[in-house]
Coordinates of C-alpha atoms in Angstrom, one line a residue:
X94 CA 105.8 94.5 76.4
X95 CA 102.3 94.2 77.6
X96 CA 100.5 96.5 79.7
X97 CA 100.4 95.9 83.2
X98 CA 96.7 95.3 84.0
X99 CA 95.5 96.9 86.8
X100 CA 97.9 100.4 85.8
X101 CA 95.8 100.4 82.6
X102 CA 92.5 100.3 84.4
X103 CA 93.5 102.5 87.0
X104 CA 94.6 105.1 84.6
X105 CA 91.8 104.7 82.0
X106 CA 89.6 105.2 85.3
X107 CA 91.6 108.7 85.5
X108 CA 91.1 109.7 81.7
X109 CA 87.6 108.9 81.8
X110 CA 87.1 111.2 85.5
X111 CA 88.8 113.8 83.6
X112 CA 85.6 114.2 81.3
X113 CA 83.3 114.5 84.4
X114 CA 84.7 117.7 86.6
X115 CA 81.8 117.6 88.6
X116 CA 82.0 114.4 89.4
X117 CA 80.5 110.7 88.4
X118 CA 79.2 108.0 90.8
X119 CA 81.0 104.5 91.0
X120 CA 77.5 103.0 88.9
X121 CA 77.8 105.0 86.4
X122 CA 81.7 105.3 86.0
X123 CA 81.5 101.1 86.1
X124 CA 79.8 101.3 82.9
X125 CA 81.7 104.1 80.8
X126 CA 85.2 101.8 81.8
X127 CA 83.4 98.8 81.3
X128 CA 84.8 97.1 84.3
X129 CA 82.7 95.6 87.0
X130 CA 81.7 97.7 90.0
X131 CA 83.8 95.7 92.4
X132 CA 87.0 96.8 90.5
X133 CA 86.4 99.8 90.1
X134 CA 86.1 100.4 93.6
X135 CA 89.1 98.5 95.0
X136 CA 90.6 100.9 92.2
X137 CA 88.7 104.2 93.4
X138 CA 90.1 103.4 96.3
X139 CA 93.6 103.0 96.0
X140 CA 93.7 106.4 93.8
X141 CA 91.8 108.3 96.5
X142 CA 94.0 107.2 99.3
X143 CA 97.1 108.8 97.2
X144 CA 95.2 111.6 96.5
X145 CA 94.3 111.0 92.8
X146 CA 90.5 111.0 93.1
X147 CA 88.2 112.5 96.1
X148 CA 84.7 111.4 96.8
X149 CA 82.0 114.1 97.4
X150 CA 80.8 112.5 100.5
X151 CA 76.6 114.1 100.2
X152 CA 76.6 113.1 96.1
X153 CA 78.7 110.0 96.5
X154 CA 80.3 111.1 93.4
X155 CA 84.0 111.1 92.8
X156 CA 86.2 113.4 90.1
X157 CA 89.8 114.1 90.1
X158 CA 92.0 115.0 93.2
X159 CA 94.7 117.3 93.7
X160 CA 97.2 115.2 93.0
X161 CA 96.8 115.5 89.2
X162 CA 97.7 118.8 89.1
X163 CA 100.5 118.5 91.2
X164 CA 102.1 115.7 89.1
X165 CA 101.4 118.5 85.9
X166 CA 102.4 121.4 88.0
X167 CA 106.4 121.8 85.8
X168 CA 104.5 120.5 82.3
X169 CA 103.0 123.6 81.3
X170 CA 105.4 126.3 83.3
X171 CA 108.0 125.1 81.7
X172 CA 106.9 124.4 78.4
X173 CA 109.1 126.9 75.9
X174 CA 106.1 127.4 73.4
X175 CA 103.2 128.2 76.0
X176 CA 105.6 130.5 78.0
X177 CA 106.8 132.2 74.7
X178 CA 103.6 132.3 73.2
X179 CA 101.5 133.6 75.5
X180 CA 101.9 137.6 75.7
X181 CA 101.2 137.0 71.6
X182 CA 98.5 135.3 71.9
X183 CA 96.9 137.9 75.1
X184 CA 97.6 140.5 72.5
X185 CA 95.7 139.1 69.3
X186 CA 92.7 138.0 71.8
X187 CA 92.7 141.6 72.9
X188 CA 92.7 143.2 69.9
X189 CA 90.3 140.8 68.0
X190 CA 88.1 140.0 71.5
X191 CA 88.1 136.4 70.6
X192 CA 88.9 132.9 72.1
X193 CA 92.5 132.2 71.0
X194 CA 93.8 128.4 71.5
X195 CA 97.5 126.9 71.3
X196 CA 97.4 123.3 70.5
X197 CA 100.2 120.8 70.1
X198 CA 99.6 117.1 68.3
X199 CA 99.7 113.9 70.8
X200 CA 99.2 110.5 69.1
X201 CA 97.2 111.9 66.0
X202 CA 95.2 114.2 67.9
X203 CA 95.1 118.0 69.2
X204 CA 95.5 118.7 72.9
X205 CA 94.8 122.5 73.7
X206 CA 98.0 123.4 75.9
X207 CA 96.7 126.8 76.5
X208 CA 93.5 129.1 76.4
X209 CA 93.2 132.8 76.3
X210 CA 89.2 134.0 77.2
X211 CA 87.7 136.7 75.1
X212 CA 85.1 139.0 76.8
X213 CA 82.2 137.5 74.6
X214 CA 79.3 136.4 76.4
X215 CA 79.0 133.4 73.8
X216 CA 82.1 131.7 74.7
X217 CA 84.0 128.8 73.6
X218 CA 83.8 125.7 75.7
X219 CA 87.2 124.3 75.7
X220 CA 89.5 123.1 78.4
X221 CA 93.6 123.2 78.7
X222 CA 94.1 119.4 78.5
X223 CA 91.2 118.3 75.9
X224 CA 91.7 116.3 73.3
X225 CA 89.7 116.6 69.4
X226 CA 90.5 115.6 66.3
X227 CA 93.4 116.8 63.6
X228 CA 90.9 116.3 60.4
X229 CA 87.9 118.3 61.1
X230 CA 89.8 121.1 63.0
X231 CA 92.0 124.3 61.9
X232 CA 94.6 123.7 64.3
X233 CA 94.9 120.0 63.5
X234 CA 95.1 120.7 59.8
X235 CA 98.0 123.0 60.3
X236 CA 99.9 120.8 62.5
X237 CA 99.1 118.1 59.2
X238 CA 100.6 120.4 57.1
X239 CA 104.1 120.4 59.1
X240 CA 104.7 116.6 58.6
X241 CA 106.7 114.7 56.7
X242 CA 104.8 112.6 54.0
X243 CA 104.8 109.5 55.6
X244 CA 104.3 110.1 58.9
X245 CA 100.8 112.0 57.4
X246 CA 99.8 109.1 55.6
X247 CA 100.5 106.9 58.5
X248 CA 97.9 109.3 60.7
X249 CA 95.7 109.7 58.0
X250 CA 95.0 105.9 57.8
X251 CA 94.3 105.6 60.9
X252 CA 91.5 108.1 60.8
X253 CA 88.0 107.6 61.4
X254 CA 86.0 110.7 59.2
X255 CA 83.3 111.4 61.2
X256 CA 80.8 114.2 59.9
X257 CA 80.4 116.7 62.7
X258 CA 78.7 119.2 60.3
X259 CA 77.5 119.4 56.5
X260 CA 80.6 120.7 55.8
X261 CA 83.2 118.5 57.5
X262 CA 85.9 116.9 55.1
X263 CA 85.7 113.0 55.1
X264 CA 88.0 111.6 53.0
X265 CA 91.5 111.2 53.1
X266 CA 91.5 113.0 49.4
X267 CA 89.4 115.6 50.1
X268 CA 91.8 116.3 53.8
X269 CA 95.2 115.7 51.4
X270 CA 93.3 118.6 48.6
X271 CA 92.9 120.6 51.7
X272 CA 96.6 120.3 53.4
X273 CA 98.4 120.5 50.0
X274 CA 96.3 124.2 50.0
X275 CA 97.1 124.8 54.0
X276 CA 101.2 124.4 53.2
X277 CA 101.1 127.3 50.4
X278 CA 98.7 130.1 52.4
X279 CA 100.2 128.6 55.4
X280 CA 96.9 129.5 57.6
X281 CA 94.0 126.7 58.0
X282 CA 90.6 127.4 58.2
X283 CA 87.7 125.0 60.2
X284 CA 84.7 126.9 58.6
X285 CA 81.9 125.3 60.4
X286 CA 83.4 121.5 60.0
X287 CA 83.8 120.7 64.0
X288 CA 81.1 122.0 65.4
X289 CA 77.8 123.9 63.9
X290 CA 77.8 128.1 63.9
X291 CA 81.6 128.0 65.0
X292 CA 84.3 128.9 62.5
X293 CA 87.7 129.4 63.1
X294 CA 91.1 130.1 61.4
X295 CA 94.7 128.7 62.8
X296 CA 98.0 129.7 61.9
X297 CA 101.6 127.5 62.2
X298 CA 104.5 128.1 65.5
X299 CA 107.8 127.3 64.1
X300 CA 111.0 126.1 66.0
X301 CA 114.3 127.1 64.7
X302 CA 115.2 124.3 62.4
X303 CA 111.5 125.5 60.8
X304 CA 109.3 122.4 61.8
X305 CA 106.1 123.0 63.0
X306 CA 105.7 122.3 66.4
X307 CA 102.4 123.8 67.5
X308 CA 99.4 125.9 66.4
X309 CA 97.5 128.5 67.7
X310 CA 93.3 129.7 66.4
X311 CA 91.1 132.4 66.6
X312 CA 87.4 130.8 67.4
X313 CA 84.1 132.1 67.7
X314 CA 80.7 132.3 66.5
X315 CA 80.3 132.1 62.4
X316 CA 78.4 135.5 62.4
X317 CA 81.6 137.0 64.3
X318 CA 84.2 135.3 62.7
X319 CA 82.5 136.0 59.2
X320 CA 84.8 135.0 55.8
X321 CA 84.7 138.9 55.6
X322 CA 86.5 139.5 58.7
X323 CA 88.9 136.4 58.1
X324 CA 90.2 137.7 55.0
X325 CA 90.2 141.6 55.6
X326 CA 91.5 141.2 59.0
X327 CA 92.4 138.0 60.6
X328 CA 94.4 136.1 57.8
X329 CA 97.3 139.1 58.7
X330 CA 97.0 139.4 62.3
X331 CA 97.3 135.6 62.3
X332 CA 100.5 135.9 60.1
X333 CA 102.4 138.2 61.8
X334 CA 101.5 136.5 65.0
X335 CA 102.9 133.6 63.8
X336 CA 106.1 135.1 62.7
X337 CA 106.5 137.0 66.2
X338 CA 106.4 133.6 68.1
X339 CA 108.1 131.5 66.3
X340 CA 111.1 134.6 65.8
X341 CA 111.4 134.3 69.8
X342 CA 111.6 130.2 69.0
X343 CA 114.9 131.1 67.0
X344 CA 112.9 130.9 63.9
X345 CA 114.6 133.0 60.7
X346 CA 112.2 132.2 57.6
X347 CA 109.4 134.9 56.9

């Protein structure tokens, strides 16, 4: 079935507000939706008498309303791997005093479903609810390296290598070299491939039949997160966190 029209536009109007939380004026917004200003006002207005968008009345601008939230409000309380997870993850954040991300995969891309802050005063900027990609990513790679063969190649051709950095992988032989790799040390490194001076190292979440449903990554600045540090440290920590979670999943491997 085809969309319905004026749903699509209203929500692509939504997904694009989301990338401006303080706000973007009706001009402006026009052009990154590429529909005409008319539209998106009759639009804008609709979703801000149900509460979906507010206007900033001295700025003109507008930006998501309350309404979002409420319609997330069960999502993420309820959600058996962020609940579970999180005292694990609080702990290895503590003890390493690093970011510490839990991402899931959604249509052949990462969403972070949950963020723990380290006390760093270079911190990561990262949102619950973003989006990147699975290819140039340590948390995407190790959600790669829990499916099945086809369903791999079927993402895989569908993505668009971009190099972020010197050192990002782009091509689909150089990514299937570096998941075949991932599924035998079972930990994934992003060393400097998404974004310039940040490295960081993700490990898998099992469920109990032993499928990979999410992953979680230590991230921070290149000369924090040194190789050193990954290897003497952090390759074990992330092990053993990995096993503690996915244990309280009903996971029984090792």
């Amino acid at each position: 079935m085809s969309n319905v029209q004026s749903v699509e536009r209203a929500l692509t109007i939504l997904n694009k507000l989301s990338d401006y939380p303080d706000g973007i004026q009706i001009a402006r917004l026009s052009e990154q939706v590429g529909l005409s200003k008319s539209t998106v006002h009759r639009l804008l207005a609709t979703l801000s008498n149900m509460n979906y968008v507010v206007k900033d009345s001295e700025s003109d601008k507008y930006k998501l309303g309350l309404q979002v939230l409420f319609l997330s409000r069960n999502i993420l309380n309820n959600n058996d791997i962020v609940s579970t997870a999180k005292p694990y993850l609080e702990k290895l954040s503590r003890e390493v005093n690093e970011t510490v991300h839990l991402c899931i995969e959604d249509r052949g891309e990462i969403v972070y479903i949950d963020k723990i802050e380290s006390n760093q005063t270079i911190r990561m900027y990262s949102r619950v609810g973003n989006r990147a990609p699975m290819y140039c990513t340590a948390v995407g790679k190790v959600l790669y390296s829990g499916m099945e063969t086809g369903h791999f190649e079927e993402l895989l051709s569908k993505v668009n290598f971009i190099p972020k950095t010197e050192s990002t992988i782009t091509t689909p032989k150089g990514l299937r070299e570096e998941i075949t790799k991932i599924k035998k040390q079972k930990y994934a490194l992003d060393n400097i491939e998404n974004e310039e001076g940040i490295r960081c190292i993700a490990a898998p979440i099992y469920n109990h039949t032993g499928k990979i449903i999410a992953s979680f990554s230590i991230s921070g600045p290149s000369n924090r997160v040194t190789m050193d540090k990954i290897n003497d440290v952090l390759i074990e920590k992330m092990r053993q966190t990995s096993l503690d979670i996915s244990r309280n999943l009903g996971y029984i491997g090792s």
